[in-house]
Amino acid sequence: MKIQVVRNVLEANDRLAGEIRKRNAKSGILLLNIMSSPGSGKTSLLEKLIPLLQEDGLRIGVIEGDITTMCDAERIAKLDIPVSQINTEPFGGDCHLGSEVIMPALDHFDPKETDLIFIENVGNLVCPAEFDTGANANIVVISTTEGEDKPLKYPLMFRTCRLAVINKVDLLPHLDFNIDELEQNIRRIQPHMDIFRVSARTGEGIAAVRDWVEKMHIKA
Amino acid sequence: MKIQVVRNVLEANDRLAGEIRKRNAKSGILLLNIMSSPGSGKTSLLEKLIPLLQEDGLRIGVIEGDITTMCDAERIAKLDIPVSQINTEPFGGDCHLGSEVIMPALDHFDPKETDLIFIENVGNLVCPAEFDTGANANIVVISTTEGEDKPLKYPLMFRTCRLAVINKVDLLPHLDFNIDELEQNIRRIQPHMDIFRVSARTGEGIAAVRDWVEKMHIKA
């Protein structure tokens, strides 16, 4: 009974996600879904990445997902771009964004004025991986302070992503952490993952993420 | 329909959690449920904390929750204590531990030989807070690398806990992070929270956590 309901919810979600991709393809909008644990640096990454993309003429919007608060949306709005905040608290504090909340959030952006929309998903390495948001690709952010074993322990997250951004490399000298081992573990789960090492704090490596996003935009 | 099913699941969970507390009260076992984001240092904390509790004569067991892998259980088993591993993958990769998996895990421990059982929940700051495990108290671990805003963004987690352990204080000199602001945010959500600042890497502050656990054990 419970399983049947969950299955229906997932099927409805996937159907709507397909509609989102069709609609965005018509408008020439690339939709990228960023996921991570709480505090891995999704917002900080966007704060550094978006200005680089803007320099190259891309017009950007952000959909911010949080259970509650507008903290991240306020940080992103300072970049002077349109932001749509989704709070999942009225929906029972949902631990992920589904396509049913992404679809109406898209109406917040003028398709003639938008090339690229980032979804910053709820901070959670488990549930968001189960729900197709309608994005063209998923990105996982993992920070050097989280340990080498996380891809093995949260395999679905890494299996559903095309890009892994390893953040907080500026802290490497202060950690007992083997970044090569983390990369190996990522590739054990997702052999074709693109991987970049960055510091959203210092800006190191962000240009490589920009190039990746721009290539995705050309393809889309 | 979906809401009704979820409600039934939660009610059944809470009923069973109550039975777990009754059973443990009879056996004189204290059950503590540790929750956090992935990589905040739950296992590292236990690795430092358990030997201190053993020195004081407490007989300890650990229930390890993970979607998949035995990584953490293997680390804890090195302390030469009984460990029960729960992998939620066969249950659809559940993002939390419910009382229905804790109850059978308890059979792994001899009640005559056990004073205290820790549950190391699935790494997730959202869903585990929604499910009563039958523990006598919940503990949240949050690390200095996760940002000051997490209590505001994940309020239910902090509302359901009696102790917050702020881990990785050894990294403070290398971070743009205000630990006082984190404590203030914790108290905005949960004014009566006990809070300790520790480093599971250096051992700093772990003795205070031991004292807290031992007081809880005397009360239980």
CSV table of C-alpha atoms in Angstrom, one decimal:
chain,number,residue,atom,x,y,z
A,1,MET,CA,0.0,0.0,0.0
A,2,LYS,CA,2.7,2.4,1.1
A,3,ILE,CA,4.9,1.2,-1.8
A,4,GLN,CA,2.1,1.7,-4.3
A,5,VAL,CA,1.6,5.3,-3.2
A,6,VAL,CA,5.3,6.0,-3.3
A,7,ARG,CA,5.4,4.6,-6.8
A,8,ASN,CA,2.5,6.8,-8.0
A,9,VAL,CA,4.2,9.9,-6.6
A,10,LEU,CA,7.5,9.0,-8.3
A,11,GLU,CA,5.7,8.4,-11.7
A,12,ALA,CA,3.8,11.6,-11.5
A,13,ASN,CA,7.1,13.4,-10.6
A,14,ASP,CA,8.9,11.9,-13.6
A,15,ARG,CA,6.1,12.7,-16.0
A,16,LEU,CA,6.2,16.4,-15.0
A,17,ALA,CA,10.0,16.5,-15.1
A,18,GLY,CA,9.8,15.4,-18.7
A,19,GLU,CA,7.4,18.3,-19.4
A,20,ILE,CA,9.8,20.7,-17.8
A,21,ARG,CA,12.6,19.5,-20.1
A,22,LYS,CA,10.4,19.9,-23.2
A,23,ARG,CA,9.3,23.4,-22.2
A,24,ASN,CA,12.9,24.5,-21.4
A,25,ALA,CA,14.2,23.0,-24.7
A,26,LYS,CA,11.7,25.2,-26.6
A,27,SER,CA,12.8,28.3,-24.7
A,28,GLY,CA,16.5,27.4,-25.0
A,29,ILE,CA,16.9,27.4,-21.2
A,30,LEU,CA,19.5,25.1,-19.5
A,31,LEU,CA,18.3,23.9,-16.1
A,32,LEU,CA,21.0,22.6,-13.7
A,33,ASN,CA,20.2,21.0,-10.3
A,34,ILE,CA,22.8,21.4,-7.6
A,35,MET,CA,22.7,19.0,-4.6
A,36,SER,CA,24.8,18.4,-1.5
A,37,SER,CA,24.9,17.9,2.2
A,38,PRO,CA,24.0,20.9,4.3
A,39,GLY,CA,26.9,23.3,4.4
A,40,SER,CA,29.0,21.8,1.6
A,41,GLY,CA,29.0,25.2,-0.1
A,42,LYS,CA,26.3,25.3,-2.8
A,43,THR,CA,25.4,28.9,-2.2
A,44,SER,CA,29.0,30.0,-1.9
A,45,LEU,CA,29.8,28.2,-5.2
A,46,LEU,CA,27.0,30.0,-7.0
A,47,GLU,CA,28.1,33.4,-5.5
A,48,LYS,CA,31.5,32.8,-7.2
A,49,LEU,CA,30.3,31.1,-10.3
A,50,ILE,CA,27.5,33.3,-11.5
A,51,PRO,CA,29.5,36.5,-11.9
A,52,LEU,CA,31.9,34.6,-14.2
A,53,LEU,CA,29.0,33.3,-16.3
A,54,GLN,CA,27.5,36.8,-16.4
A,55,GLU,CA,30.8,38.2,-17.8
A,56,ASP,CA,30.4,35.8,-20.7
A,57,GLY,CA,26.9,37.2,-21.3
A,58,LEU,CA,24.7,34.4,-19.9
A,59,ARG,CA,21.5,35.5,-18.3
A,60,ILE,CA,20.9,33.5,-15.1
A,61,GLY,CA,18.2,32.7,-12.7
A,62,VAL,CA,18.2,30.7,-9.5
A,63,ILE,CA,15.6,28.5,-7.8
A,64,GLU,CA,16.4,28.2,-4.1
A,65,GLY,CA,15.0,25.3,-2.2
A,66,ASP,CA,14.9,25.3,1.6
A,67,ILE,CA,12.6,23.8,4.2
A,68,THR,CA,12.4,27.2,5.8
A,69,THR,CA,14.2,30.7,5.7
A,70,MET,CA,15.2,32.9,2.9
A,71,CYS,CA,18.9,33.0,3.9
A,72,ASP,CA,20.3,31.6,0.6
A,73,ALA,CA,17.9,33.5,-1.6
A,74,GLU,CA,18.9,36.8,0.0
A,75,ARG,CA,22.6,36.0,-0.6
A,76,ILE,CA,21.9,35.2,-4.3
A,77,ALA,CA,19.6,38.1,-4.9
A,78,LYS,CA,22.6,40.4,-4.1
A,79,LEU,CA,24.0,39.3,-7.5
A,80,ASP,CA,21.1,41.2,-9.0
A,81,ILE,CA,19.5,38.2,-10.7
A,82,PRO,CA,16.0,36.8,-10.4
A,83,VAL,CA,15.6,34.3,-7.6
A,84,SER,CA,12.6,32.1,-6.9
A,85,GLN,CA,12.4,30.8,-3.3
A,86,ILE,CA,10.7,27.5,-2.6
A,87,ASN,CA,10.1,26.8,1.1
A,88,THR,CA,9.0,23.2,1.6
A,89,GLU,CA,7.7,23.7,5.1
A,90,PRO,CA,4.1,24.2,3.9
A,91,PHE,CA,4.4,20.8,2.2
A,92,GLY,CA,5.3,19.0,5.4
A,93,GLY,CA,9.0,20.1,5.4
A,94,ASP,CA,9.8,18.1,2.3
A,95,CYS,CA,13.4,17.0,2.2
A,96,HIS,CA,13.8,17.5,-1.5
A,97,LEU,CA,12.4,19.5,-4.5
A,98,GLY,CA,10.1,17.6,-6.8
A,99,SER,CA,9.1,18.6,-10.3
A,100,GLU,CA,5.7,19.8,-9.0
A,101,VAL,CA,7.4,22.7,-7.2
A,102,ILE,CA,9.9,23.4,-9.9
A,103,MET,CA,7.3,23.8,-12.7
A,104,PRO,CA,5.5,26.7,-11.1
A,105,ALA,CA,8.9,28.3,-10.0
A,106,LEU,CA,9.9,28.4,-13.6
A,107,ASP,CA,7.1,31.0,-14.3
A,108,HIS,CA,9.1,33.4,-12.2
A,109,PHE,CA,11.6,33.8,-15.0
A,110,ASP,CA,11.0,35.4,-18.4
A,111,PRO,CA,12.0,32.8,-21.0
A,112,LYS,CA,13.1,35.5,-23.4
A,113,GLU,CA,15.5,36.9,-20.8
A,114,THR,CA,16.9,33.7,-19.4
A,115,ASP,CA,19.6,31.3,-20.7
A,116,LEU,CA,20.4,29.3,-17.6
A,117,ILE,CA,18.6,28.5,-14.3
A,118,PHE,CA,20.3,26.8,-11.4
A,119,ILE,CA,18.3,24.9,-8.8
A,120,GLU,CA,19.9,24.9,-5.4
A,121,ASN,CA,18.2,21.9,-3.8
A,122,VAL,CA,17.5,21.2,-0.1
A,123,GLY,CA,20.8,20.3,1.7
A,124,ASN,CA,20.5,16.5,1.8
A,125,LEU,CA,22.7,13.8,0.3
A,126,VAL,CA,19.8,11.2,0.2
A,127,CYS,CA,16.3,12.1,-0.8
A,128,PRO,CA,16.9,14.8,-3.5
A,129,ALA,CA,18.7,12.1,-5.6
A,130,GLU,CA,15.4,10.2,-5.9
A,131,PHE,CA,13.4,12.9,-7.5
A,132,ASP,CA,13.9,14.1,-11.1
A,133,THR,CA,13.5,17.9,-11.0
A,134,GLY,CA,13.4,18.2,-14.8
A,135,ALA,CA,16.9,19.5,-14.9
A,136,ASN,CA,19.2,18.8,-17.9
A,137,ALA,CA,21.9,17.7,-15.5
A,138,ASN,CA,22.6,17.1,-11.8
A,139,ILE,CA,25.7,18.5,-10.0
A,140,VAL,CA,26.8,17.2,-6.6
A,141,VAL,CA,29.0,19.4,-4.3
A,142,ILE,CA,31.0,17.6,-1.7
A,143,SER,CA,33.5,19.3,0.6
A,144,THR,CA,36.9,18.1,1.8
A,145,THR,CA,35.6,18.1,5.4
A,146,GLU,CA,33.1,15.4,4.8
A,147,GLY,CA,35.4,12.4,4.5
A,148,GLU,CA,36.4,10.1,1.6
A,149,ASP,CA,33.7,7.5,2.1
A,150,LYS,CA,30.6,9.6,1.2
A,151,PRO,CA,30.2,8.4,-2.5
A,152,LEU,CA,30.1,4.8,-1.2
A,153,LYS,CA,27.6,5.6,1.5
A,154,TYR,CA,25.3,7.7,-0.6
A,155,PRO,CA,25.7,6.0,-4.0
A,156,LEU,CA,22.4,7.1,-5.6
A,157,MET,CA,23.4,10.8,-5.3
A,158,PHE,CA,26.7,10.2,-7.1
A,159,ARG,CA,25.1,7.8,-9.7
A,160,THR,CA,22.6,10.5,-10.8
A,161,CYS,CA,25.1,13.3,-11.2
A,162,ARG,CA,27.3,14.3,-14.2
A,163,LEU,CA,29.5,16.7,-12.4
A,164,ALA,CA,31.1,16.5,-8.9
A,165,VAL,CA,32.5,19.7,-7.5
A,166,ILE,CA,34.9,19.0,-4.6
A,167,ASN,CA,34.8,22.2,-2.5
A,168,LYS,CA,36.9,23.6,0.3
A,169,VAL,CA,40.3,22.6,-1.1
A,170,ASP,CA,41.7,25.6,0.7
A,171,LEU,CA,41.3,23.6,3.9
A,172,LEU,CA,43.3,20.5,2.7
A,173,PRO,CA,46.5,21.4,4.6
A,174,HIS,CA,44.5,21.3,7.8
A,175,LEU,CA,42.7,18.0,7.3
A,176,ASP,CA,43.4,14.3,7.6
A,177,PHE,CA,41.8,13.8,4.2
A,178,ASN,CA,42.9,12.1,1.0
A,179,ILE,CA,41.3,13.9,-2.0
A,180,ASP,CA,42.6,11.3,-4.4
A,181,GLU,CA,40.8,8.6,-2.5
A,182,LEU,CA,37.6,10.6,-2.6
A,183,GLU,CA,37.9,10.9,-6.4
A,184,GLN,CA,38.5,7.1,-6.7
A,185,ASN,CA,35.4,6.5,-4.6
A,186,ILE,CA,33.4,8.8,-6.8
A,187,ARG,CA,34.5,6.9,-9.9
A,188,ARG,CA,33.7,3.6,-8.4
A,189,ILE,CA,30.1,4.7,-8.2
A,190,GLN,CA,30.0,6.9,-11.4
A,191,PRO,CA,33.0,6.1,-13.7
A,192,HIS,CA,32.1,8.9,-16.2
A,193,MET,CA,31.8,11.7,-13.6
A,194,ASP,CA,33.4,15.0,-14.4
A,195,ILE,CA,35.2,16.2,-11.3
A,196,PHE,CA,36.6,19.6,-10.4
A,197,ARG,CA,38.5,20.6,-7.3
A,198,VAL,CA,37.6,24.1,-6.1
A,199,SER,CA,37.5,26.6,-3.3
A,200,ALA,CA,34.4,28.7,-3.3
A,201,ARG,CA,36.1,30.8,-0.6
A,202,THR,CA,39.3,31.7,-2.6
A,203,GLY,CA,37.8,31.2,-6.1
A,204,GLU,CA,40.4,28.5,-7.0
A,205,GLY,CA,39.1,26.2,-9.7
A,206,ILE,CA,35.8,28.0,-10.3
A,207,ALA,CA,36.8,28.9,-13.9
A,208,ALA,CA,36.8,25.2,-14.8
A,209,VAL,CA,33.2,24.9,-13.5
A,210,ARG,CA,32.2,27.9,-15.6
A,211,ASP,CA,33.7,26.3,-18.7
A,212,TRP,CA,31.8,23.1,-18.0
A,213,VAL,CA,28.5,25.0,-17.6
A,214,GLU,CA,29.0,26.9,-20.7
A,215,LYS,CA,29.7,23.7,-22.7
A,216,MET,CA,26.5,22.3,-21.3
A,217,HIS,CA,24.6,25.4,-22.4
A,218,ILE,CA,25.9,25.2,-26.0
A,219,LYS,CA,24.8,21.6,-26.2
A,220,ALA,CA,21.3,22.3,-24.7
B,1,MET,CA,-4.5,9.8,0.4
B,2,LYS,CA,-0.8,10.2,0.5
B,3,ILE,CA,-1.1,12.3,3.7
B,4,GLN,CA,-3.2,9.6,5.4
B,5,VAL,CA,-0.6,6.9,4.6
B,6,VAL,CA,2.2,9.0,5.9
B,7,ARG,CA,0.2,9.7,9.1
B,8,ASN,CA,-0.4,6.0,9.6
B,9,VAL,CA,3.3,5.2,9.1
B,10,LEU,CA,4.2,7.9,11.7
B,11,GLU,CA,1.7,6.7,14.2
B,12,ALA,CA,2.9,3.1,14.0
B,13,ASN,CA,6.4,4.4,14.3
B,14,ASP,CA,5.6,6.3,17.5
B,15,ARG,CA,3.7,3.4,19.0
B,16,LEU,CA,6.7,1.1,18.6
B,17,ALA,CA,9.1,3.8,19.8
B,18,GLY,CA,7.1,3.9,23.1
B,19,GLU,CA,7.5,0.1,23.4
B,20,ILE,CA,11.2,0.4,22.9
B,21,ARG,CA,11.4,2.9,25.7
B,22,LYS,CA,9.4,0.7,28.1
B,23,ARG,CA,11.5,-2.3,27.3
B,24,ASN,CA,14.8,-0.4,27.8
B,25,ALA,CA,13.6,1.1,31.1
B,26,LYS,CA,13.0,-2.4,32.4
B,27,SER,CA,16.5,-3.5,31.4
B,28,GLY,CA,18.1,-0.3,32.6
B,29,ILE,CA,19.4,0.5,29.2
B,30,LEU,CA,19.9,4.1,28.0
B,31,LEU,CA,19.4,4.6,24.3
B,32,LEU,CA,20.8,7.7,22.7
B,33,ASN,CA,20.2,8.7,19.0
B,34,ILE,CA,23.0,10.6,17.3
B,35,MET,CA,22.0,12.6,14.1
B,36,SER,CA,23.9,14.9,11.8
B,37,SER,CA,24.7,15.8,8.2
B,38,PRO,CA,26.9,13.3,6.3
B,39,GLY,CA,30.5,13.9,7.4
B,40,SER,CA,29.9,15.9,10.6
B,41,GLY,CA,31.8,13.4,12.6
B,42,LYS,CA,29.3,11.1,14.3
B,43,THR,CA,31.6,8.0,14.0
B,44,SER,CA,34.7,10.0,15.0
B,45,LEU,CA,32.9,11.3,18.1
B,46,LEU,CA,31.9,7.8,19.1
B,47,GLU,CA,35.5,6.6,18.6
B,48,LYS,CA,36.8,9.1,21.1
B,49,LEU,CA,33.8,9.0,23.5
B,50,ILE,CA,33.3,5.3,24.0
B,51,PRO,CA,36.7,4.6,25.5
B,52,LEU,CA,36.1,7.3,28.1
B,53,LEU,CA,32.8,5.8,29.0
B,54,GLN,CA,34.3,2.3,29.2
B,55,GLU,CA,37.0,3.6,31.6
B,56,ASP,CA,34.1,4.5,33.9
B,57,GLY,CA,32.7,1.0,33.6
B,58,LEU,CA,29.8,1.5,31.2
B,59,ARG,CA,29.0,-1.4,28.9
B,60,ILE,CA,28.2,0.0,25.5
B,61,GLY,CA,26.7,-1.1,22.2
B,62,VAL,CA,26.2,0.7,18.9
B,63,ILE,CA,23.5,0.5,16.3
B,64,GLU,CA,24.9,1.8,13.0
B,65,GLY,CA,22.5,3.1,10.3
B,66,ASP,CA,23.6,3.5,6.7
B,67,ILE,CA,21.9,3.2,3.4
B,68,THR,CA,24.7,0.9,2.3
B,69,THR,CA,28.2,-0.2,3.3
B,70,MET,CA,29.6,-1.3,6.7
B,71,CYS,CA,32.3,1.4,6.9
B,72,ASP,CA,31.2,2.9,10.2
B,73,ALA,CA,30.3,-0.4,11.8
B,74,GLU,CA,33.8,-1.7,11.1
B,75,ARG,CA,35.4,1.4,12.6
B,76,ILE,CA,33.3,1.0,15.8
B,77,ALA,CA,33.8,-2.8,16.0
B,78,LYS,CA,37.5,-2.0,16.5
B,79,LEU,CA,36.6,-0.7,20.0
B,80,ASP,CA,35.7,-4.3,20.8
B,81,ILE,CA,32.0,-3.7,21.6
B,82,PRO,CA,28.9,-5.2,20.0
B,83,VAL,CA,27.7,-3.4,16.9
B,84,SER,CA,24.5,-4.0,15.0
B,85,GLN,CA,24.5,-2.7,11.4
B,86,ILE,CA,21.3,-1.6,9.8
B,87,ASN,CA,21.5,-1.0,6.0
B,88,THR,CA,18.3,0.7,4.7
B,89,GLU,CA,19.0,-0.2,1.1
B,90,PRO,CA,16.7,-3.3,1.1
B,91,PHE,CA,14.0,-0.9,2.5
B,92,GLY,CA,14.2,1.4,-0.5
B,93,GLY,CA,17.3,3.2,0.7
B,94,ASP,CA,15.5,4.8,3.6
B,95,CYS,CA,16.9,8.1,4.6
B,96,HIS,CA,16.4,7.6,8.3
B,97,LEU,CA,16.0,4.9,11.0
B,98,GLY,CA,12.5,4.2,12.2
B,99,SER,CA,11.6,2.3,15.4
B,100,GLU,CA,10.7,-0.7,13.2
B,101,VAL,CA,14.3,-1.3,12.4
B,102,ILE,CA,15.6,-0.3,15.9
B,103,MET,CA,13.4,-2.8,17.7
B,104,PRO,CA,14.9,-5.9,16.1
B,105,ALA,CA,18.4,-4.4,16.3
B,106,LEU,CA,18.1,-4.3,20.1
B,107,ASP,CA,17.9,-8.1,20.2
B,108,HIS,CA,21.6,-8.0,19.1
B,109,PHE,CA,22.6,-6.8,22.6
B,110,ASP,CA,22.4,-8.8,25.8
B,111,PRO,CA,20.3,-6.7,28.2
B,112,LYS,CA,22.2,-8.1,31.2
B,113,GLU,CA,25.5,-7.0,29.7
B,114,THR,CA,24.5,-3.6,28.3
B,115,ASP,CA,24.1,-0.2,30.0
B,116,LEU,CA,24.1,2.2,27.1
B,117,ILE,CA,23.3,1.9,23.3
B,118,PHE,CA,24.1,4.6,20.8
B,119,ILE,CA,22.2,4.8,17.6
B,120,GLU,CA,24.3,6.4,14.8
B,121,ASN,CA,21.5,7.5,12.4
B,122,VAL,CA,21.8,7.9,8.6
B,123,GLY,CA,23.7,11.1,7.8
B,124,ASN,CA,20.8,13.5,7.1
B,125,LEU,CA,19.8,16.7,8.8
B,126,VAL,CA,16.1,16.4,7.7
B,127,CYS,CA,14.3,13.1,7.7
B,128,PRO,CA,15.7,11.4,10.8
B,129,ALA,CA,14.3,14.2,13.0
B,130,GLU,CA,10.8,13.2,11.9
B,131,PHE,CA,11.0,9.6,13.2
B,132,ASP,CA,11.1,8.7,16.9
B,133,THR,CA,13.6,5.9,17.3
B,134,GLY,CA,12.6,5.0,20.8
B,135,ALA,CA,15.7,6.7,22.1
B,136,ASN,CA,15.7,8.4,25.6
B,137,ALA,CA,17.3,11.5,24.0
B,138,ASN,CA,18.5,12.8,20.7
B,139,ILE,CA,21.9,14.3,20.0
B,140,VAL,CA,22.8,16.5,17.0
B,141,VAL,CA,26.4,16.8,15.8
B,142,ILE,CA,27.1,19.9,13.7
B,143,SER,CA,30.6,20.8,12.5
B,144,THR,CA,32.3,24.2,12.3
B,145,THR,CA,32.6,23.8,8.5
B,146,GLU,CA,28.8,23.7,7.9
B,147,GLY,CA,28.0,27.4,8.5
B,148,GLU,CA,26.2,29.3,11.2
B,149,ASP,CA,22.7,29.2,9.6
B,150,LYS,CA,22.0,25.4,9.8
B,151,PRO,CA,19.8,25.5,12.9
B,152,LEU,CA,17.5,28.1,11.2
B,153,LYS,CA,17.3,26.1,8.0
B,154,TYR,CA,16.8,22.7,9.6
B,155,PRO,CA,14.8,23.7,12.7
B,156,LEU,CA,13.0,20.4,13.4
B,157,MET,CA,16.4,18.6,13.9
B,158,PHE,CA,17.5,21.1,16.5
B,159,ARG,CA,14.0,21.2,18.1
B,160,THR,CA,14.0,17.4,18.7
B,161,CYS,CA,17.5,17.3,20.3
B,162,ARG,CA,18.6,17.8,23.9
B,163,LEU,CA,22.3,18.1,23.2
B,164,ALA,CA,24.2,19.7,20.3
B,165,VAL,CA,27.8,18.8,19.9
B,166,ILE,CA,29.7,21.3,17.8
B,167,ASN,CA,32.6,19.3,16.2
B,168,LYS,CA,35.8,20.2,14.4
B,169,VAL,CA,36.7,23.2,16.6
B,170,ASP,CA,40.3,22.4,15.7
B,171,LEU,CA,39.6,23.9,12.3
B,172,LEU,CA,38.3,27.3,13.6
B,173,PRO,CA,41.5,29.2,12.9
B,174,HIS,CA,41.2,28.3,9.2
B,175,LEU,CA,37.5,29.1,8.7
B,176,ASP,CA,35.4,32.2,8.2
B,177,PHE,CA,33.0,31.0,10.8
B,178,ASN,CA,31.5,32.5,14.0
B,179,ILE,CA,30.9,29.8,16.5
B,180,ASP,CA,29.0,32.2,18.9
B,181,GLU,CA,26.6,32.9,16.1
B,182,LEU,CA,26.0,29.2,15.6
B,183,GLU,CA,25.2,28.8,19.3
B,184,GLN,CA,22.8,31.8,19.2
B,185,ASN,CA,21.0,30.2,16.3
B,186,ILE,CA,20.8,26.9,18.1
B,187,ARG,CA,19.2,28.6,21.1
B,188,ARG,CA,16.8,30.5,18.9
B,189,ILE,CA,15.4,27.1,17.9
B,190,GLN,CA,15.9,25.2,21.1
B,191,PRO,CA,16.5,27.5,24.1
B,192,HIS,CA,17.3,24.7,26.5
B,193,MET,CA,19.8,22.9,24.4
B,194,ASP,CA,23.0,21.7,26.1
B,195,ILE,CA,25.9,22.6,23.8
B,196,PHE,CA,29.5,21.4,23.8
B,197,ARG,CA,32.4,22.5,21.6
B,198,VAL,CA,34.6,19.5,20.7
B,199,SER,CA,37.2,18.2,18.3
B,200,ALA,CA,36.8,14.5,17.7
B,201,ARG,CA,40.1,14.7,16.0
B,202,THR,CA,42.2,16.0,18.9
B,203,GLY,CA,39.9,14.9,21.8
B,204,GLU,CA,39.3,18.5,23.0
B,205,GLY,CA,36.0,18.8,24.8
B,206,ILE,CA,35.0,15.1,24.7
B,207,ALA,CA,35.2,14.7,28.5
B,208,ALA,CA,32.3,17.1,28.8
B,209,VAL,CA,30.2,14.9,26.5
B,210,ARG,CA,31.1,11.9,28.6
B,211,ASP,CA,29.9,13.7,31.7
B,212,TRP,CA,26.6,14.6,30.0
B,213,VAL,CA,26.1,11.0,28.9
B,214,GLU,CA,26.9,9.6,32.3
B,215,LYS,CA,24.4,12.0,34.0
B,216,MET,CA,21.7,10.8,31.5
B,217,HIS,CA,22.5,7.2,32.4
B,218,ILE,CA,22.1,7.8,36.1
B,219,LYS,CA,18.7,9.5,35.5
B,220,ALA,CA,17.5,6.7,33.1
